[in-house]
mmCIF file of C-alpha atoms and ligand atoms in Angstrom:
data_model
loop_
_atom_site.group_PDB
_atom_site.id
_atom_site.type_symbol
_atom_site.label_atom_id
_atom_site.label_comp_id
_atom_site.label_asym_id
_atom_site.label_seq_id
_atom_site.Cartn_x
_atom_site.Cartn_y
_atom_site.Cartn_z
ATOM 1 C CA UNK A 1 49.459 48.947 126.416
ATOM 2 C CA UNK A 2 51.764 51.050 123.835
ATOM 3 C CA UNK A 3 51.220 54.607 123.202
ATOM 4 C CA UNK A 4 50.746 55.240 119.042
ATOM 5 C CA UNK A 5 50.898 58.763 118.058
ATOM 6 C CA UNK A 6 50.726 60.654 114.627
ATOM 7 C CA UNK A 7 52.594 63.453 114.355
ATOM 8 C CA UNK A 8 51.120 65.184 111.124
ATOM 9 C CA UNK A 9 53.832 68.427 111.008
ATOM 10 C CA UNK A 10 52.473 70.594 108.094
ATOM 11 C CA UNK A 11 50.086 67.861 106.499
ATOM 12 C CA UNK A 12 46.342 68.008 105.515
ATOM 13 C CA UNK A 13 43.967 70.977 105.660
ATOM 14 C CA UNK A 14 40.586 71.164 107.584
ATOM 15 C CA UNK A 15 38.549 69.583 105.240
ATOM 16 C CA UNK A 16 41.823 66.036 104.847
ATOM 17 C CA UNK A 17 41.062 66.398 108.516
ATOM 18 C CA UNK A 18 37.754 65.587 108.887
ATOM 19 C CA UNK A 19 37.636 63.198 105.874
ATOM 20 C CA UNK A 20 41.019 61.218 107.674
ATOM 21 C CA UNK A 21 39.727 61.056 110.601
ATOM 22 C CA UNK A 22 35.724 60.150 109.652
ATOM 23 C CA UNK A 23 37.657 57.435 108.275
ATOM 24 C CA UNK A 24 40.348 56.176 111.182
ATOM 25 C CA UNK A 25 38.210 56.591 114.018
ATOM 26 C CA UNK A 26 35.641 53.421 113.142
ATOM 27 C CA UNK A 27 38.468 50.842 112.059
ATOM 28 C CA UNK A 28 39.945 51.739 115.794
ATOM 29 C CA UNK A 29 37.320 49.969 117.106
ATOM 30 C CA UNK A 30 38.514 47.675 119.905
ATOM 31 C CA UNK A 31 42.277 48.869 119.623
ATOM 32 C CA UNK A 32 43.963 48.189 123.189
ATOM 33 C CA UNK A 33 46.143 51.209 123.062
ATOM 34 C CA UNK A 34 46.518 54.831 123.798
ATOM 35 C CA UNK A 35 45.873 56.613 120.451
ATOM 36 C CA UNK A 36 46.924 60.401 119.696
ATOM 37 C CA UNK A 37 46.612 62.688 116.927
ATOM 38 C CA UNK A 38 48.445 66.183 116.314
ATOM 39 C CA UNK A 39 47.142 67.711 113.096
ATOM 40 C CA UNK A 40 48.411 71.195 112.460
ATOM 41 C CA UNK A 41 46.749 74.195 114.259
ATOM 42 C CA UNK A 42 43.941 74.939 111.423
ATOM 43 C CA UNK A 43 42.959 71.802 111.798
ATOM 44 C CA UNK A 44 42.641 70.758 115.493
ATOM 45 C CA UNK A 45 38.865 72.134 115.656
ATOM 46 C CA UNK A 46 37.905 69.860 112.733
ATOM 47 C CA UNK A 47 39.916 67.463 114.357
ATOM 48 C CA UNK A 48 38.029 67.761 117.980
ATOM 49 C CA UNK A 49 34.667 67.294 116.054
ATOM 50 C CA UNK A 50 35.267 64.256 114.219
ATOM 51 C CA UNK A 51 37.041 62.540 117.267
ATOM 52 C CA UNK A 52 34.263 63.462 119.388
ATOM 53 C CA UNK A 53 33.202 60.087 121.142
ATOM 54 C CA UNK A 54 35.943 58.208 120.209
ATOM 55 C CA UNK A 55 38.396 57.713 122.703
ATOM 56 C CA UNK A 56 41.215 59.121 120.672
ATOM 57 C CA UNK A 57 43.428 61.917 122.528
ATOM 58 C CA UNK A 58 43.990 65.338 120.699
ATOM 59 C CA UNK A 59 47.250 67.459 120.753
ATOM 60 C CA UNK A 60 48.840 70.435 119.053
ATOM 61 C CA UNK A 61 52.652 70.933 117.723
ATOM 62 C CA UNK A 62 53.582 73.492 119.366
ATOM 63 C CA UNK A 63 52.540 76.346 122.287
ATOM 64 C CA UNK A 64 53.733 79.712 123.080
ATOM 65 C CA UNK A 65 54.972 80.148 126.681
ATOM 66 C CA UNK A 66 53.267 83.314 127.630
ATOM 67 C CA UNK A 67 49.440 82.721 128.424
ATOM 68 C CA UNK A 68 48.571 85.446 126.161
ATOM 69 C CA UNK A 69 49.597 89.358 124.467
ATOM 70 C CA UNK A 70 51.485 90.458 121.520
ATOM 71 C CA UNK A 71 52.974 87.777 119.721
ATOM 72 C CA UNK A 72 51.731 87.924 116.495
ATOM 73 C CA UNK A 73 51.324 84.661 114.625
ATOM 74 C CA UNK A 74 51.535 82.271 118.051
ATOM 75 C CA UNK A 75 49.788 80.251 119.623
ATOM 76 C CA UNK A 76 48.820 79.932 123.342
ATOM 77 C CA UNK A 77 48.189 77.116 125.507
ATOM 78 C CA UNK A 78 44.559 78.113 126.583
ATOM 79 C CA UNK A 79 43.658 78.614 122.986
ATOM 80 C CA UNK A 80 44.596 74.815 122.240
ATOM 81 C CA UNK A 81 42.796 73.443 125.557
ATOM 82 C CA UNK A 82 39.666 75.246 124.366
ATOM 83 C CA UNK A 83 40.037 73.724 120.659
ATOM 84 C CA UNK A 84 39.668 70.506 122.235
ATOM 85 C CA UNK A 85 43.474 69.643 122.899
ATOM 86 C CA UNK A 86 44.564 67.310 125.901
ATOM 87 C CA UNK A 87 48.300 66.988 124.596
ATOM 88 C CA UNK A 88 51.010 69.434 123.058
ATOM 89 C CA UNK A 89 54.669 68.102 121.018
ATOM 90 C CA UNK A 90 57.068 70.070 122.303
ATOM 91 C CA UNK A 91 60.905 70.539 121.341
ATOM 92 C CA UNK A 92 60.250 68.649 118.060
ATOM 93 C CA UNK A 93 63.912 68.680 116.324
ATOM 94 C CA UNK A 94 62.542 70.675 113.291
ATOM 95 C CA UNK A 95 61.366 73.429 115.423
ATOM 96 C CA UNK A 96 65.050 72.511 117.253
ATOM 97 C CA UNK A 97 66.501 73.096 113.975
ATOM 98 C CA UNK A 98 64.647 75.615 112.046
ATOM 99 C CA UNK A 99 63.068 77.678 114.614
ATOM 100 C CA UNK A 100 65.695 77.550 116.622
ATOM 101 C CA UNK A 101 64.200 76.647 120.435
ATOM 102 C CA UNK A 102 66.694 76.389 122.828
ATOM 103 C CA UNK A 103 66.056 73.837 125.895
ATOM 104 C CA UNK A 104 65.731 76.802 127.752
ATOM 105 C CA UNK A 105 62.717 78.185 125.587
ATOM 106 C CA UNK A 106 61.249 74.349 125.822
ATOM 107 C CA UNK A 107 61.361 73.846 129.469
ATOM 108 C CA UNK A 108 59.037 77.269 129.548
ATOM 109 C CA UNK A 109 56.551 75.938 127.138
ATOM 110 C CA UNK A 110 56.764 72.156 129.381
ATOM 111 C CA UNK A 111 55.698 74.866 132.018
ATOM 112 C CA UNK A 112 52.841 76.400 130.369
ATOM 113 C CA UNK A 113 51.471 72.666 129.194
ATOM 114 C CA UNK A 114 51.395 71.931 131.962
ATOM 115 C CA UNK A 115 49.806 74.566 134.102
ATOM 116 C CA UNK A 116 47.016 74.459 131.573
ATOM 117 C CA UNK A 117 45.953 71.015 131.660
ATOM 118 C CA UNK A 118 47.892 69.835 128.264
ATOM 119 C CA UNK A 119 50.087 66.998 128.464
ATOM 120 C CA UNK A 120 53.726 67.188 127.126
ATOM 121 C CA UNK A 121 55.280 65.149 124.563
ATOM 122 C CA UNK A 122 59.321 66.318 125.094
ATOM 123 C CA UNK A 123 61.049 65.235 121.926
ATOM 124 C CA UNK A 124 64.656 64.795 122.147
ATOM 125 C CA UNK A 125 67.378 62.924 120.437
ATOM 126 C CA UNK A 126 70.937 63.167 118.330
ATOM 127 C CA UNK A 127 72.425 64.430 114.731
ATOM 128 C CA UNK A 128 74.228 61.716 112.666
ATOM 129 C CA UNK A 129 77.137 64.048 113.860
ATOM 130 C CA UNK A 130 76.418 63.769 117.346
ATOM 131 C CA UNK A 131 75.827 60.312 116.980
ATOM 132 C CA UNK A 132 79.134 59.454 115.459
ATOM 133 C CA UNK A 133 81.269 61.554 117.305
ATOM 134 C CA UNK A 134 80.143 59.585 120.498
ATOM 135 C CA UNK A 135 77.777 62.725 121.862
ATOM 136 C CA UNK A 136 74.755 61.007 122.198
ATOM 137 C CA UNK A 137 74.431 60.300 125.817
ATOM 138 C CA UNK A 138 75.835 63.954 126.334
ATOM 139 C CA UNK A 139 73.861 65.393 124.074
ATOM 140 C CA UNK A 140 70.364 63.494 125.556
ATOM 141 C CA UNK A 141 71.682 64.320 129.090
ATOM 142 C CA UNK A 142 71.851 68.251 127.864
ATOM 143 C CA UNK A 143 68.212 68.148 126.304
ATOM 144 C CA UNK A 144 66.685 66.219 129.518
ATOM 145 C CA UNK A 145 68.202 68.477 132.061
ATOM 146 C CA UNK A 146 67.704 71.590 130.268
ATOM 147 C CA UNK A 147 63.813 70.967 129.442
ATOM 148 C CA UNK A 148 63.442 69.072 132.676
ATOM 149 C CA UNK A 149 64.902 71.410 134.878
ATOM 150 C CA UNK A 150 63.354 72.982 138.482
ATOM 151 C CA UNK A 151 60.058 70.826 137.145
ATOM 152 C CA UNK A 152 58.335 69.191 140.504
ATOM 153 C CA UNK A 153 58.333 65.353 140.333
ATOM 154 C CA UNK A 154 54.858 64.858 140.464
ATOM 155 C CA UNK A 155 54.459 67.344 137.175
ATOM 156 C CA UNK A 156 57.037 65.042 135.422
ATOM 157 C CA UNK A 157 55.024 61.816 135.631
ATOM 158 C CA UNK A 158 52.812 63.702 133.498
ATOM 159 C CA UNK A 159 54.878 64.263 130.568
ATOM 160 C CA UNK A 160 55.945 61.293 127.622
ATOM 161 C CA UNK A 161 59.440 62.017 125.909
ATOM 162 C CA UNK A 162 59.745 60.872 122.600
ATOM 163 C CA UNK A 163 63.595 59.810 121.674
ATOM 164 C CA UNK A 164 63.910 60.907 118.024
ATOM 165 C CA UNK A 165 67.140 60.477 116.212
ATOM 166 C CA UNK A 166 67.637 63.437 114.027
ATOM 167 C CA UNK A 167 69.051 60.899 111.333
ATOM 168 C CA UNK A 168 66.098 58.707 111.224
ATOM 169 C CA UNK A 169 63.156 60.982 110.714
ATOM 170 C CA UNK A 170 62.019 61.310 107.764
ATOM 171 C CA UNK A 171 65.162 59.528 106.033
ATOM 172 C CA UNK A 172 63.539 56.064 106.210
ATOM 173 C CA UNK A 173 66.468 55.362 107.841
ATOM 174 C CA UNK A 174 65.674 53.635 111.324
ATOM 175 C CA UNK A 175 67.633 53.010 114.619
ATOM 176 C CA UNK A 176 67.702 49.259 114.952
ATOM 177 C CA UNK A 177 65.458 47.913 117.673
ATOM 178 C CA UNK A 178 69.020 47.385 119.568
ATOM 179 C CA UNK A 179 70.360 50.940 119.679
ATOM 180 C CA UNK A 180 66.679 52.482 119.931
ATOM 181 C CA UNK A 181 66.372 50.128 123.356
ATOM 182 C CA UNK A 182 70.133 51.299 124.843
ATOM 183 C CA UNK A 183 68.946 54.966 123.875
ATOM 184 C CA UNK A 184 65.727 54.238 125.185
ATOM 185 C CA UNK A 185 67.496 52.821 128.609
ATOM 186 C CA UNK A 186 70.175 55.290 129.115
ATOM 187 C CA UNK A 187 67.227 58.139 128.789
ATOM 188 C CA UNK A 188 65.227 56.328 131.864
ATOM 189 C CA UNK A 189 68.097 56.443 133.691
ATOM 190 C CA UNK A 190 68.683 59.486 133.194
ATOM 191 C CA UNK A 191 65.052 60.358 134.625
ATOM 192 C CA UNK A 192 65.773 58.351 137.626
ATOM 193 C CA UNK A 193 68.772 60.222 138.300
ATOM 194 C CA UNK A 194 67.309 63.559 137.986
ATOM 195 C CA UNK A 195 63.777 62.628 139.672
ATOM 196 C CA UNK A 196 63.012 58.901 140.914
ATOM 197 C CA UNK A 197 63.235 55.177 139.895
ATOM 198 C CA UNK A 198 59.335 55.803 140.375
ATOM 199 C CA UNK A 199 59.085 58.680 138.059
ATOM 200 C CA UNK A 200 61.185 57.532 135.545
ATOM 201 C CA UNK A 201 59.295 54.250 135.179
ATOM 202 C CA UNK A 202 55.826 56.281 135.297
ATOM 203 C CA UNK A 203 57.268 58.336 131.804
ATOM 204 C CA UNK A 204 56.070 56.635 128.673
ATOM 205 C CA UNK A 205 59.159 56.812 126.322
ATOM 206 C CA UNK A 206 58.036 56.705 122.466
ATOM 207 C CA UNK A 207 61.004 55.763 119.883
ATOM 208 C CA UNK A 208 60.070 58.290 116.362
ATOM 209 C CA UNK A 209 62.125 58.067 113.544
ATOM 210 C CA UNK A 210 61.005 56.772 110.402
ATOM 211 C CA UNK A 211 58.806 53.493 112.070
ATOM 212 C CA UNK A 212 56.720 51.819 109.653
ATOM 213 C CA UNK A 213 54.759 48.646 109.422
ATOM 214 C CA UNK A 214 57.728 46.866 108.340
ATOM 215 C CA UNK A 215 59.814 47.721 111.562
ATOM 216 C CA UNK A 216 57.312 48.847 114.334
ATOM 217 C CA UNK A 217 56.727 45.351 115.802
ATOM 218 C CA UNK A 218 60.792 45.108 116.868
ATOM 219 C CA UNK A 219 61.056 47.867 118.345
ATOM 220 C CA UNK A 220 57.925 48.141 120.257
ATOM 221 C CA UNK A 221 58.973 44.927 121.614
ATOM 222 C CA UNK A 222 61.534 46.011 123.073
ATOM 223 C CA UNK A 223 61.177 46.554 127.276
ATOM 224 C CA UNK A 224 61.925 50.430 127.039
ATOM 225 C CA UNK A 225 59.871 51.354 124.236
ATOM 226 C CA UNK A 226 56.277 52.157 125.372
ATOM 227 C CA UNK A 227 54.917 53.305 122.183
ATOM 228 C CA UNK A 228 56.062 55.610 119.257
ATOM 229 C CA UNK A 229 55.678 58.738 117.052
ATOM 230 C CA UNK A 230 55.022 58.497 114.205
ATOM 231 C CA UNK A 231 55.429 61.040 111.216
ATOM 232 C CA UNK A 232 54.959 60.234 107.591
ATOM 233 C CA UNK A 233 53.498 56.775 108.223
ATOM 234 C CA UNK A 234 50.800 58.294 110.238
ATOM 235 C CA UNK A 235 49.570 59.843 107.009
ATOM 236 C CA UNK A 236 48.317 56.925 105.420
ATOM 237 C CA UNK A 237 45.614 55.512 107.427
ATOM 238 C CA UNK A 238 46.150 51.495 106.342
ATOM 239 C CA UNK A 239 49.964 52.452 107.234
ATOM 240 C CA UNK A 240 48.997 53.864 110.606
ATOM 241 C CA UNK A 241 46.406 51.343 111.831
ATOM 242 C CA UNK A 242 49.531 48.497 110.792
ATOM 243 C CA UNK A 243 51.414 50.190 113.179
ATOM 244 C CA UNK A 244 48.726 50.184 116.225
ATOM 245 C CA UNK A 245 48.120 46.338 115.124
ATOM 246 C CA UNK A 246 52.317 45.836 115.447
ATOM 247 C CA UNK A 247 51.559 47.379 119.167
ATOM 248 C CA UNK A 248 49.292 43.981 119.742
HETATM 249 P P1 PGA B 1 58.999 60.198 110.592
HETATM 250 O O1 PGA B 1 58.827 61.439 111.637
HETATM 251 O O2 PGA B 1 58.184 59.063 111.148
HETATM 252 O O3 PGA B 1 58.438 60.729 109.292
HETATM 253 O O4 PGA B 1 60.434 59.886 110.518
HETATM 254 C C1 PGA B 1 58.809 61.230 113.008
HETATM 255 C C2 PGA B 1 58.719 62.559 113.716
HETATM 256 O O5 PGA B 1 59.412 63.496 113.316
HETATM 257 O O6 PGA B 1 57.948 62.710 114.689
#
């Protein structure tokens, strides 16, 4: 069973919400696999309603650390929980990039997911740069043990990392089924070095990164790749429910 998630970044209002989703949730009928949603913040009560009986899972973008206080403009994990949210992305590269989250600032947010009942979805992953200067596997390594760090084993089996390749999202550029699957395999052993063999197997890893139709079947076939997230695809609901049918 694969794990399919949409990550909808700042896409559709309230109203695209409910109509989307009135919409996805009946042709999901009978799909064998974990399904998740993360509309932007606005959206997530609209969201809750229209998923309501369905056995799709909810989740936010984003959290702020603190449980609650001044900080004008965030968002805490409580509020989320009580909009209906079982699941958070956190560490996304864009808010890597443009909002500038350290590791450090992600591993506290891992911490508040997790203490309030939301699971986790850790993105990490490279820059063409990175990539092509032969940093990957330092880079990963950085990203796992920074968010990961002082987090109890049993927490960790709780969390799915995404591997996202900076140069593949949104570029329609792709990482070929083979280097998504060595990625994919040096990240899990990475986990079992920090935590367990146990552990490490119990994370889903999702590959995100421009999948489509066209190229979700090989790389969800591959043995490391439980599932995937999914950005601009996961805006066009025929595009979307190819992608859950590629996960067959
Ligand atoms: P993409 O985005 O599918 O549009 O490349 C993936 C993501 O950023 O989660």
């Amino acid at each position: 069973m694969a794990i399919i998630a949409g990550n909808w970044k700042m896409n559709m209002t309230p109203s695209e919400t409910k109509r989307f989703l009135e919409d996805l949730v009946p042709a999901l009928k009978g799909a064998k696999h974990t399904i998740m949603v993360f509309p932007p913040f606005p959206c997530l009560q609209a969201a809750a309603a229209a998923l309501e009986g369905s056995k799709v899972i909810l989740g936010a973008q984003n959290l702020h650390h603190e449980e609650k206080g001044a900080f004008t403009g965030e968002v805490s994990a409580a509020m989320l929980a009580d909009s209906g949210c079982d699941a958070v992305i956190l560490g996304h590269s864009e808010r890597r990039q443009h909002f500038k989250e350290t590791n450090n600032a992600i591993n506290l947010k891992i911490r508040r997911a997790l203490r309030s009942g939301l699971q986790p979805v850790l993105c990490v992953g490279e820059t063409d740069k990175q990539r092509e200067s032969g940093e990957t596997e330092e880079v990963l390594r950085e990203q796992l043990n920074g968010c990961l760090k002082d987090l109890p084993k049993d927490e960790v089996k709780g969390i799915i990392i995404a591997y996202e390749p900076v140069w593949a999202i949104g570029t329609g550029k792709t990482a070929t089924p083979d280097i998504a699957q060595e990625t994919h395999a040096f990240i899990r052993s990475s986990l079992e070095k920090l935590f367990s063999k146990a552990t490490a197997k119990a994370i889903p890893l999702l590959y995100g990164g421009s999948m489509k139709p066209d190229n979700a079947k090989a790389l969800l076939s591959e043995p490391d790749i439980d599932g995937g997230l999914i950005g601009g695809a996961s805006l066009d609901k025929e595009d979307f429910l190819a992608i859950i049918r590629a996960a067959d």
